[in-house]
Amino acid sequence: MKLSSRTNLGIVTLLFLAFTALSVAELRELQAHVSEAVTLQAEKSAVIYKNTISQLSSPSSQTERLVFDSLLESAVAQPYISAAAIIDENGKSIVQKGMTSNSRVPSWFSLIDPSPDFDKRVSLDTGGSKLVLTSNKQETAARFFATLVKNAAAFLVLAVLLSLFVILMNRKIKRPIYETVKKLNEIANHNFTSPDITVSSKDFGPLIDATNSLSNTLSSKFDELKRQSELFKKEASKDALTTLANRGAFERHMRALLDKNAPSQEKELVIVRLAHLGSINAKLGMVPGDSYIKAVANVLLEEAKNNNNVRFVFRLSGGDFALLSEPMENPIREIMLTNIAKQCATVSPLRDGTKAVFMGITRFISSMSMQQIMENVDSALIAAMKTPNGWQLASEISKVHSNSQWRERLNFIVSQQYADIVIQPVMDTEQNVPAYYETSGRFKDKDTNDVIPMAQLIPASERLDLIPQVDKLVTNIVLKKLEVTSQQVAVNLSIASIANAEFRDWLVKEIAKRKALSHRLLFEIEDAALIQHREVTESLCRQLISHGSRITIERFGDNFASLAGLRAIQPQFVKLSGRLTQGIHTNKDNQLFVSSLVSIAKGLNIKVIAEMVENEAESVALIKLGVDHQQGYYFAKPALWNVY
């Protein structure tokens, strides 16, 4: 019930009680007045009778009767008297006028005043006779009813006036509250431009001041967050290491080119893959590897400046770059590709005479799908590894044959039920011990016995819908190794596997069968899975947690939309995106953003991991920001997991 309604109800109740009390008091007063009036009339009539009789020397009985009649007629003419009588000493009526009024009294008044009519008796001093006057209860009821109507009207008017007063006062009192609620709703909708609330009453001063202060504080913080968000949005489309546009920017640009409303113009896509990067990282470390990547980026940028056909340069991931260009004639393209190959070989720290890069080229139009284009260029890349010059045009190879080769290679891997498992520790920097080890599979080609680069294997597995089989193989091997070791390890689950109902059912059943191991097992899941397949991802995580396993959400910070999923899952860890942690000791914007993410995670009681930590400066900066779990080459490189 509203406050004004409660107040009005209270006022009506009080007025009713006051009306009742006043009516009872007026009834008592009216009864007393009637009693007094009847008594006075009786005494007056007795005096008149005595005076009249005393003036008659010897009145006859007839004369006396006439006097009685006159006396009684005068008495019953009074409004408060209903009957008058002369009775003898035995109580027998001699003369009587009027009649009792009880039969004509309203029933409601009889309920209020059930007492009989009031009788007043006075002696006439003539042989013991008495004058008896009876009160008129009907007149009392009529007068009391008139009083009730008058009081009811007065109280009704008073109630209406008080109700209006209460409504007006409530409106005045609640106006600051309404304005405060309105202001808070505007704040919730990120509108901080409305004017400050004015104080209408000192009683609401603290509330108004607190609301205005909150609005001003949030306004400044929101402006700062918007600035940081714009900065981060801009940075999110840029590769942190090379400052080239990243994979996200590449995919957005490709979607725009492939939009149904886009003009149907032919374009050319060149994927440049660094052949030496894995060896450089393994033999020389990540710092020389990063320097090599930067040098290659500069080579590609320089080539784009010198070639009017090349429009955009992207770094997709690891050692993969993309060039988007207008269609080129063969001679012009060969000059460009030859120059890129020579320059990349020149800047490579490994000068062992092998090819530094492989390049796949495909042409496309807007009617083609993204998957079709990437299949073509991926097939060209595979074929390029066997060409003398190191590049291949997709139009000059059989795509079906290429996909068949990949399927054959992947089926062989799955059928062998074997993979090398490498592990890298996630360090608890406070205790200086591994919190757990992240595992990953390494697969060898059946023909060359060389390790297949994951940058090639994962896209091919996804394209051919075989990645759930690959993830199942790795998980099986990890579970077997866990049976003979006490280490705590994490298994990476791809988005495609999470989306696969058969894989999810298999995984939950396997973990349920191994409850003795489940508490030492973690699953690392990309935060993009919480956006692309939110319901099934949340359901799978809850089932794994219920069986004793733990969850780490990877690439935290890449997608703001995944924050809602964190609340639903409550994972044990989140792993910050590597592009946020690299070089963080010199990047103030990333420091502010990471600090915000750490606050969000810790507010949900989730531990934070930083990946790709390469040096002491980055580690110290992250510890200052509250990131106590770290992973990267600064602590240890991935190493083969030997448990037998």
Tab-separated table of C-alpha atoms in Angstrom, residues 41-466:
chain	number	residue	atom	x	y	z
A	41	GLN	CA	-41.168	21.234	33.510
A	42	ALA	CA	-42.459	18.950	36.249
A	43	GLU	CA	-41.452	21.371	39.004
A	44	LYS	CA	-42.877	24.314	37.036
A	45	SER	CA	-46.179	22.491	36.471
A	46	ALA	CA	-46.389	21.640	40.201
A	47	VAL	CA	-45.879	25.303	41.123
A	48	ILE	CA	-48.524	26.417	38.609
A	49	TYR	CA	-50.961	23.849	39.971
A	50	LYS	CA	-50.394	24.943	43.566
A	51	ASN	CA	-50.801	28.629	42.722
A	52	THR	CA	-53.973	27.975	40.754
A	53	ILE	CA	-55.535	25.845	43.532
A	54	SER	CA	-54.566	28.355	46.214
A	55	GLN	CA	-56.521	31.112	44.402
A	56	LEU	CA	-59.683	28.994	44.485
A	57	SER	CA	-61.403	28.959	47.820
A	58	SER	CA	-63.065	25.579	47.538
A	59	PRO	CA	-62.626	24.125	44.074
A	60	SER	CA	-65.021	21.462	43.013
A	61	SER	CA	-63.844	18.175	41.618
A	62	GLN	CA	-64.880	19.342	38.157
A	63	THR	CA	-62.828	22.484	38.516
A	64	GLU	CA	-59.894	20.493	39.767
A	65	ARG	CA	-60.277	18.221	36.787
A	66	LEU	CA	-60.152	21.158	34.430
A	67	VAL	CA	-57.002	22.409	36.148
A	68	PHE	CA	-55.420	18.957	35.746
A	69	ASP	CA	-56.336	18.889	32.069
A	70	SER	CA	-54.900	22.352	31.480
A	71	LEU	CA	-51.751	21.476	33.384
A	72	LEU	CA	-51.191	18.229	31.468
A	73	GLU	CA	-51.990	19.823	28.097
A	74	SER	CA	-49.352	22.465	28.793
A	75	ALA	CA	-46.809	19.775	29.760
A	76	VAL	CA	-47.256	17.477	26.754
A	77	ALA	CA	-46.929	20.491	24.476
A	78	GLN	CA	-43.233	20.567	25.373
A	79	PRO	CA	-41.011	18.785	22.787
A	80	TYR	CA	-39.121	16.642	25.281
A	81	ILE	CA	-42.306	15.288	26.970
A	82	SER	CA	-44.338	12.533	25.401
A	83	ALA	CA	-46.872	11.900	28.186
A	84	ALA	CA	-48.165	13.495	31.399
A	85	ALA	CA	-50.387	12.016	34.108
A	86	ILE	CA	-51.867	12.672	37.565
A	87	ILE	CA	-51.798	9.640	39.806
A	88	ASP	CA	-53.259	9.118	43.269
A	89	GLU	CA	-51.414	7.884	46.295
A	90	ASN	CA	-51.933	4.284	45.110
A	91	GLY	CA	-50.341	4.988	41.758
A	92	LYS	CA	-53.619	4.869	39.914
A	93	SER	CA	-53.946	7.318	37.044
A	94	ILE	CA	-56.497	10.078	37.615
A	95	VAL	CA	-55.892	12.068	34.432
A	96	GLN	CA	-53.523	11.218	31.513
A	97	LYS	CA	-52.443	13.061	28.384
A	98	GLY	CA	-50.196	11.981	25.514
A	99	MET	CA	-48.771	8.497	25.003
A	100	THR	CA	-45.468	6.640	25.367
A	101	SER	CA	-43.073	7.002	22.480
A	102	ASN	CA	-41.152	3.736	22.745
A	103	SER	CA	-43.078	2.177	19.890
A	104	ARG	CA	-42.114	5.052	17.594
A	105	VAL	CA	-38.410	5.201	18.510
A	106	PRO	CA	-36.100	4.122	15.577
A	107	SER	CA	-34.618	0.696	16.057
A	108	TRP	CA	-31.055	1.959	15.523
A	109	PHE	CA	-31.508	4.386	18.436
A	110	SER	CA	-32.870	1.621	20.647
A	111	LEU	CA	-29.623	-0.263	20.024
A	112	ILE	CA	-27.610	2.790	21.044
A	113	ASP	CA	-29.820	3.692	24.037
A	114	PRO	CA	-31.828	0.676	25.238
A	115	SER	CA	-32.857	2.429	28.535
A	116	PRO	CA	-36.619	3.063	29.136
A	117	ASP	CA	-38.269	6.499	28.958
A	118	PHE	CA	-37.312	8.871	31.739
A	119	ASP	CA	-40.158	9.589	34.262
A	120	LYS	CA	-40.199	12.569	36.636
A	121	ARG	CA	-42.644	12.555	39.544
A	122	VAL	CA	-43.507	15.554	41.736
A	123	SER	CA	-46.035	15.770	44.585
A	124	LEU	CA	-49.043	18.120	44.201
A	125	ASP	CA	-49.855	18.100	47.949
A	126	THR	CA	-53.567	17.312	47.365
A	127	GLY	CA	-54.401	14.082	48.974
A	128	GLY	CA	-51.156	12.403	47.947
A	129	SER	CA	-51.639	12.912	44.188
A	130	LYS	CA	-48.544	13.239	41.993
A	131	LEU	CA	-47.683	14.679	38.631
A	132	VAL	CA	-45.803	12.251	36.357
A	133	LEU	CA	-44.007	13.513	33.206
A	134	THR	CA	-42.481	11.022	30.714
A	135	SER	CA	-39.585	12.016	28.412
A	136	ASN	CA	-40.059	11.961	24.627
A	137	LYS	CA	-37.387	9.456	23.436
A	138	GLN	CA	-38.454	9.900	19.817
A	139	GLU	CA	-37.578	13.580	20.025
A	140	THR	CA	-34.246	12.649	21.589
A	141	ALA	CA	-33.575	10.238	18.715
A	142	ALA	CA	-34.502	12.875	16.130
A	143	ARG	CA	-32.239	15.469	17.672
A	144	PHE	CA	-29.427	12.959	18.056
A	145	PHE	CA	-29.814	11.952	14.379
A	146	ALA	CA	-29.617	15.601	13.359
A	147	THR	CA	-26.463	15.939	15.442
A	148	LEU	CA	-24.996	12.811	13.801
A	149	VAL	CA	-25.704	14.184	10.308
A	150	LYS	CA	-24.110	17.506	11.202
A	151	ASN	CA	-21.051	15.824	12.738
A	152	ALA	CA	-20.753	13.364	9.834
A	153	ALA	CA	-20.852	16.209	7.326
A	154	ALA	CA	-18.251	18.122	9.295
A	155	PHE	CA	-15.981	15.105	9.635
A	156	LEU	CA	-16.413	14.190	5.956
A	157	VAL	CA	-15.365	17.668	4.907
A	158	LEU	CA	-12.472	17.487	7.351
A	159	ALA	CA	-11.439	14.058	6.031
A	160	VAL	CA	-11.476	15.316	2.431
A	161	LEU	CA	-9.440	18.382	3.359
A	162	LEU	CA	-6.943	16.331	5.347
A	163	SER	CA	-6.657	13.775	2.529
A	164	LEU	CA	-5.932	16.536	0.037
A	165	PHE	CA	-3.412	17.982	2.462
A	166	VAL	CA	-1.763	14.578	2.872
A	167	ILE	CA	-1.618	14.066	-0.899
A	168	LEU	CA	-0.067	17.479	-1.430
A	169	MET	CA	2.394	16.991	1.423
A	170	ASN	CA	3.306	13.499	0.205
A	171	ARG	CA	3.942	14.836	-3.251
A	172	LYS	CA	6.117	17.548	-1.851
A	173	ILE	CA	7.910	15.124	0.464
A	174	LYS	CA	8.376	12.456	-2.210
A	175	ARG	CA	9.441	14.839	-4.963
A	176	PRO	CA	13.130	14.588	-3.968
A	177	ILE	CA	12.757	10.783	-3.845
A	178	TYR	CA	11.180	10.708	-7.322
A	179	GLU	CA	13.910	12.984	-8.639
A	180	THR	CA	16.542	10.789	-6.988
A	181	VAL	CA	15.041	7.618	-8.517
A	182	LYS	CA	14.875	9.345	-11.903
A	183	LYS	CA	18.477	10.431	-11.550
A	184	LEU	CA	19.584	6.896	-10.573
A	185	ASN	CA	17.716	5.430	-13.562
A	186	GLU	CA	19.474	7.915	-15.818
A	187	ILE	CA	22.780	6.902	-14.255
A	188	ALA	CA	21.911	3.241	-14.910
A	189	ASN	CA	21.334	4.192	-18.568
A	190	HIS	CA	24.724	5.948	-18.641
A	191	ASN	CA	23.122	9.386	-18.835
A	192	PHE	CA	25.101	11.746	-16.618
A	193	THR	CA	24.115	14.975	-18.384
A	194	SER	CA	20.925	15.732	-16.433
A	195	PRO	CA	21.201	18.603	-13.933
A	196	ASP	CA	21.914	18.001	-10.268
A	197	ILE	CA	18.937	17.471	-7.970
A	198	THR	CA	17.997	20.505	-5.847
A	199	VAL	CA	17.265	20.218	-2.115
A	200	SER	CA	13.600	20.891	-1.260
A	201	SER	CA	13.938	19.861	2.376
A	202	LYS	CA	16.893	19.707	4.700
A	203	ASP	CA	15.744	16.238	5.757
A	204	PHE	CA	16.643	14.934	2.293
A	205	GLY	CA	19.892	16.852	2.081
A	206	PRO	CA	22.213	13.839	2.677
A	207	LEU	CA	20.325	11.700	0.104
A	208	ILE	CA	20.414	14.444	-2.551
A	209	ASP	CA	24.072	15.204	-1.895
A	210	ALA	CA	25.006	11.512	-2.072
A	211	THR	CA	23.098	11.064	-5.366
A	212	ASN	CA	24.660	14.132	-6.953
A	213	SER	CA	28.089	13.061	-5.759
A	214	LEU	CA	27.534	9.541	-7.127
A	215	SER	CA	26.410	10.955	-10.475
A	216	ASN	CA	29.429	13.226	-10.782
A	217	THR	CA	31.841	10.472	-9.730
A	218	LEU	CA	30.355	7.911	-12.102
A	219	SER	CA	30.250	10.479	-14.881
A	220	SER	CA	33.971	11.098	-14.656
A	221	LYS	CA	34.727	7.378	-14.341
A	222	PHE	CA	32.419	6.539	-17.239
A	223	ASP	CA	34.067	9.162	-19.422
A	224	GLU	CA	37.439	7.686	-18.550
A	225	LEU	CA	36.193	4.146	-19.259
A	226	LYS	CA	34.769	5.298	-22.594
A	227	ARG	CA	38.102	6.806	-23.462
A	228	GLN	CA	39.879	3.631	-22.432
A	229	SER	CA	37.299	1.522	-24.289
A	230	GLU	CA	37.850	3.468	-27.485
A	231	LEU	CA	41.573	3.125	-27.006
A	232	PHE	CA	41.240	-0.567	-26.314
A	233	LYS	CA	38.888	-1.036	-29.264
A	234	LYS	CA	41.454	0.589	-31.444
A	235	GLU	CA	44.208	-1.505	-29.915
A	236	ALA	CA	42.063	-4.658	-30.130
A	237	SER	CA	42.219	-4.419	-33.919
A	238	LYS	CA	45.986	-4.073	-33.833
A	239	ASP	CA	48.611	-6.719	-33.288
A	240	ALA	CA	50.538	-5.764	-30.156
A	241	LEU	CA	53.895	-6.995	-31.438
A	242	THR	CA	53.949	-5.662	-35.012
A	243	THR	CA	51.237	-2.932	-34.815
A	244	LEU	CA	49.755	-4.470	-37.974
A	245	ALA	CA	46.009	-5.075	-38.166
A	246	ASN	CA	45.261	-8.391	-36.431
A	247	ARG	CA	43.135	-11.434	-37.247
A	248	GLY	CA	39.975	-9.802	-35.914
A	249	ALA	CA	40.483	-6.855	-38.257
A	250	PHE	CA	41.206	-9.286	-41.107
A	251	GLU	CA	37.979	-11.202	-40.511
A	252	ARG	CA	35.921	-7.998	-40.278
A	253	HIS	CA	37.470	-6.730	-43.507
A	254	MET	CA	36.808	-10.028	-45.277
A	255	ARG	CA	33.174	-10.050	-44.084
A	256	ALA	CA	32.748	-6.580	-45.537
A	257	LEU	CA	34.203	-7.721	-48.893
A	258	LEU	CA	31.986	-10.829	-48.904
A	259	ASP	CA	28.804	-8.986	-47.916
A	260	LYS	CA	25.930	-9.616	-50.333
A	261	ASN	CA	25.637	-5.873	-50.903
A	262	ALA	CA	29.345	-5.487	-51.677
A	263	PRO	CA	30.312	-4.951	-55.329
A	264	SER	CA	31.339	-8.189	-57.040
A	265	GLN	CA	34.984	-7.326	-57.612
A	266	GLU	CA	37.768	-9.887	-57.731
A	267	LYS	CA	40.431	-9.658	-55.016
A	268	GLU	CA	43.579	-11.588	-54.241
A	269	LEU	CA	44.624	-13.045	-50.889
A	270	VAL	CA	48.217	-14.007	-50.090
A	271	ILE	CA	49.015	-15.919	-46.888
A	272	VAL	CA	52.678	-15.719	-45.842
A	273	ARG	CA	53.755	-18.414	-43.358
A	274	LEU	CA	57.127	-18.233	-41.599
A	275	ALA	CA	58.897	-21.580	-41.834
A	276	HIS	CA	61.690	-20.756	-39.354
A	277	LEU	CA	59.629	-19.282	-36.494
A	278	GLY	CA	59.179	-22.526	-34.521
A	279	SER	CA	62.876	-23.373	-34.789
A	280	ILE	CA	63.918	-19.842	-33.816
A	281	ASN	CA	61.695	-19.906	-30.721
A	282	ALA	CA	62.920	-23.353	-29.710
A	283	LYS	CA	66.634	-22.729	-30.319
A	284	LEU	CA	67.057	-19.022	-29.611
A	285	GLY	CA	64.060	-18.113	-27.455
A	286	MET	CA	60.989	-15.923	-27.791
A	287	VAL	CA	62.797	-12.563	-27.891
A	288	PRO	CA	64.706	-13.350	-31.120
A	289	GLY	CA	61.486	-14.872	-32.455
A	290	ASP	CA	59.593	-11.650	-31.753
A	291	SER	CA	62.348	-9.607	-33.393
A	292	TYR	CA	62.111	-11.840	-36.455
A	293	ILE	CA	58.336	-11.368	-36.637
A	294	LYS	CA	58.760	-7.577	-36.441
A	295	ALA	CA	61.371	-7.666	-39.192
A	296	VAL	CA	59.089	-9.707	-41.463
A	297	ALA	CA	56.233	-7.260	-40.753
A	298	ASN	CA	58.469	-4.408	-41.900
A	299	VAL	CA	59.358	-6.376	-45.043
A	300	LEU	CA	55.683	-6.841	-45.884
A	301	LEU	CA	54.835	-3.211	-45.150
A	302	GLU	CA	57.672	-2.036	-47.371
A	303	GLU	CA	56.487	-4.341	-50.156
A	304	ALA	CA	52.948	-2.968	-49.788
A	305	LYS	CA	54.308	0.577	-50.203
A	306	ASN	CA	56.181	-0.382	-53.351
A	307	ASN	CA	53.331	-2.388	-54.890
A	308	ASN	CA	50.219	-0.381	-55.710
A	309	ASN	CA	48.143	-3.549	-55.925
A	310	VAL	CA	48.585	-4.465	-52.230
A	311	ARG	CA	45.974	-2.691	-50.105
A	312	PHE	CA	46.234	-4.226	-46.628
A	313	VAL	CA	48.713	-6.200	-44.487
A	314	PHE	CA	47.542	-8.295	-41.498
A	315	ARG	CA	49.207	-10.497	-38.911
A	316	LEU	CA	46.838	-13.412	-38.410
A	317	SER	CA	48.618	-15.435	-35.718
A	318	GLY	CA	52.093	-16.697	-34.825
A	319	GLY	CA	53.991	-16.777	-38.095
A	320	ASP	CA	51.019	-16.227	-40.423
A	321	PHE	CA	50.551	-12.938	-42.297
A	322	ALA	CA	47.978	-11.955	-44.912
A	323	LEU	CA	48.154	-9.541	-47.837
A	324	LEU	CA	44.967	-8.333	-49.520
A	325	SER	CA	45.461	-6.952	-53.002
A	326	GLU	CA	43.897	-6.271	-56.328
A	327	PRO	CA	44.296	-9.107	-58.880
A	328	MET	CA	47.860	-9.124	-60.225
A	329	GLU	CA	49.367	-10.337	-63.464
A	330	ASN	CA	51.677	-13.328	-63.054
A	331	PRO	CA	54.940	-11.421	-63.722
A	332	ILE	CA	54.097	-8.675	-61.208
A	333	ARG	CA	53.021	-11.219	-58.575
A	334	GLU	CA	56.173	-13.307	-59.053
A	335	ILE	CA	58.379	-10.258	-58.597
A	336	MET	CA	56.565	-9.446	-55.336
A	337	LEU	CA	56.684	-13.024	-53.994
A	338	THR	CA	60.358	-13.435	-54.938
A	339	ASN	CA	61.250	-10.219	-53.158
A	340	ILE	CA	59.294	-11.231	-50.030
A	341	ALA	CA	61.011	-14.634	-49.937
A	342	LYS	CA	64.487	-13.074	-50.290
A	343	GLN	CA	63.905	-10.344	-47.706
A	344	CYS	CA	62.432	-12.777	-45.147
A	345	ALA	CA	65.411	-15.107	-45.617
A	346	THR	CA	67.745	-12.140	-45.088
A	347	VAL	CA	66.167	-11.090	-41.751
A	348	SER	CA	65.928	-14.680	-40.435
A	349	PRO	CA	68.420	-15.490	-37.624
A	350	LEU	CA	68.622	-19.057	-39.008
A	351	ARG	CA	70.496	-19.020	-42.253
A	352	ASP	CA	70.622	-22.705	-42.953
A	353	GLY	CA	69.739	-22.506	-46.630
A	354	THR	CA	66.120	-23.659	-46.179
A	355	LYS	CA	63.144	-21.598	-47.300
A	356	ALA	CA	62.200	-18.900	-44.807
A	357	VAL	CA	58.575	-18.546	-45.906
A	358	PHE	CA	55.822	-20.398	-47.730
A	359	MET	CA	53.109	-18.461	-49.522
A	360	GLY	CA	49.648	-19.502	-50.693
A	361	ILE	CA	47.667	-17.321	-53.093
A	362	THR	CA	44.001	-17.405	-54.060
A	363	ARG	CA	41.594	-15.133	-55.880
A	364	PHE	CA	38.034	-14.608	-54.659
A	365	ILE	CA	34.824	-12.678	-55.290
A	366	SER	CA	32.014	-11.612	-52.932
A	367	SER	CA	29.820	-14.588	-53.846
A	368	MET	CA	32.330	-16.984	-52.217
A	369	SER	CA	32.225	-17.964	-48.548
A	370	MET	CA	34.971	-17.267	-46.035
A	371	GLN	CA	35.443	-20.993	-45.466
A	372	GLN	CA	35.817	-21.643	-49.181
A	373	ILE	CA	38.438	-18.907	-49.536
A	374	MET	CA	40.445	-20.110	-46.530
A	375	GLU	CA	40.290	-23.706	-47.775
A	376	ASN	CA	41.683	-22.592	-51.111
A	377	VAL	CA	44.531	-20.600	-49.630
A	378	ASP	CA	45.299	-23.306	-47.062
A	379	SER	CA	45.498	-25.884	-49.828
A	380	ALA	CA	47.826	-23.563	-51.738
A	381	LEU	CA	50.040	-23.230	-48.645
A	382	ILE	CA	50.336	-26.992	-48.273
A	383	ALA	CA	51.254	-27.333	-51.912
A	384	ALA	CA	53.751	-24.447	-51.600
A	385	MET	CA	55.838	-26.481	-49.164
A	386	LYS	CA	56.694	-28.848	-52.010
A	387	THR	CA	57.382	-26.258	-54.727
A	388	PRO	CA	60.923	-25.086	-55.553
A	389	ASN	CA	60.124	-21.394	-55.126
A	390	GLY	CA	57.974	-21.791	-51.961
A	391	TRP	CA	54.691	-20.399	-53.257
A	392	GLN	CA	51.608	-21.769	-54.966
A	393	LEU	CA	48.469	-20.387	-56.647
A	394	ALA	CA	45.289	-22.157	-55.497
A	395	SER	CA	43.905	-22.120	-59.030
A	396	GLU	CA	46.799	-24.295	-60.189
A	397	ILE	CA	46.197	-27.196	-57.757
A	398	SER	CA	43.407	-29.615	-57.052
A	399	LYS	CA	41.693	-28.530	-53.854
A	400	VAL	CA	39.951	-31.907	-53.529
A	401	HIS	CA	43.264	-33.674	-53.560
A	402	SER	CA	44.639	-31.262	-50.946
A	403	ASN	CA	41.713	-31.805	-48.585
A	404	SER	CA	42.000	-35.545	-49.135
A	405	GLN	CA	45.657	-35.343	-48.100
A	406	TRP	CA	44.757	-33.523	-44.913
A	407	ARG	CA	42.004	-35.976	-44.109
A	408	GLU	CA	44.428	-38.847	-44.669
A	409	ARG	CA	47.031	-37.259	-42.399
A	410	LEU	CA	44.492	-36.547	-39.649
A	411	ASN	CA	42.866	-39.964	-39.855
A	412	PHE	CA	46.299	-41.513	-39.521
A	413	ILE	CA	46.984	-39.431	-36.388
A	414	VAL	CA	43.670	-40.465	-34.815
A	415	SER	CA	44.077	-44.110	-35.759
A	416	GLN	CA	47.546	-44.293	-34.162
A	417	GLN	CA	46.070	-43.108	-30.829
A	418	TYR	CA	49.391	-41.523	-30.028
A	419	ALA	CA	50.748	-38.014	-29.646
A	420	ASP	CA	53.634	-36.419	-27.814
A	421	ILE	CA	52.315	-34.381	-24.911
A	422	VAL	CA	54.227	-31.243	-23.964
A	423	ILE	CA	53.614	-29.346	-20.748
A	424	GLN	CA	54.302	-25.806	-19.584
A	425	PRO	CA	53.845	-24.743	-15.948
A	426	VAL	CA	51.433	-22.095	-14.714
A	427	MET	CA	53.397	-20.649	-11.819
A	428	ASP	CA	52.016	-19.511	-8.478
A	429	THR	CA	54.404	-16.570	-8.011
A	430	GLU	CA	53.621	-16.220	-4.294
A	431	GLN	CA	54.621	-19.817	-3.536
A	432	ASN	CA	57.076	-20.048	-6.472
A	433	VAL	CA	55.648	-23.461	-7.405
A	434	PRO	CA	53.559	-24.624	-10.366
A	435	ALA	CA	49.815	-24.269	-9.740
A	436	TYR	CA	49.310	-26.709	-12.615
A	437	TYR	CA	50.743	-27.644	-16.022
A	438	GLU	CA	49.084	-26.816	-19.324
A	439	THR	CA	49.265	-29.719	-21.786
A	440	SER	CA	49.144	-29.754	-25.573
A	441	GLY	CA	49.588	-32.407	-28.235
A	442	ARG	CA	52.307	-32.610	-30.853
A	443	PHE	CA	51.579	-34.743	-33.911
A	444	LYS	CA	54.006	-36.055	-36.509
A	445	ASP	CA	53.434	-36.375	-40.227
A	446	LYS	CA	53.151	-40.002	-41.338
A	447	ASP	CA	55.465	-39.464	-44.331
A	448	THR	CA	58.148	-37.079	-43.059
A	449	ASN	CA	57.933	-37.824	-39.312
A	450	ASP	CA	58.176	-34.045	-38.786
A	451	VAL	CA	55.952	-32.293	-36.225
A	452	ILE	CA	52.941	-30.770	-37.996
A	453	PRO	CA	52.683	-27.053	-37.118
A	454	MET	CA	49.589	-26.433	-35.019
A	455	ALA	CA	48.849	-23.354	-37.155
A	456	GLN	CA	48.226	-25.791	-40.018
A	457	LEU	CA	46.743	-28.729	-38.146
A	458	ILE	CA	44.037	-26.874	-36.196
A	459	PRO	CA	42.449	-25.032	-39.183
A	460	ALA	CA	42.502	-28.259	-41.218
A	461	SER	CA	40.947	-30.217	-38.340
A	462	GLU	CA	38.206	-27.638	-37.952
A	463	ARG	CA	37.555	-27.508	-41.677
A	464	LEU	CA	37.202	-31.286	-41.923
A	465	ASP	CA	35.205	-31.612	-38.644
A	466	LEU	CA	37.914	-33.801	-37.137
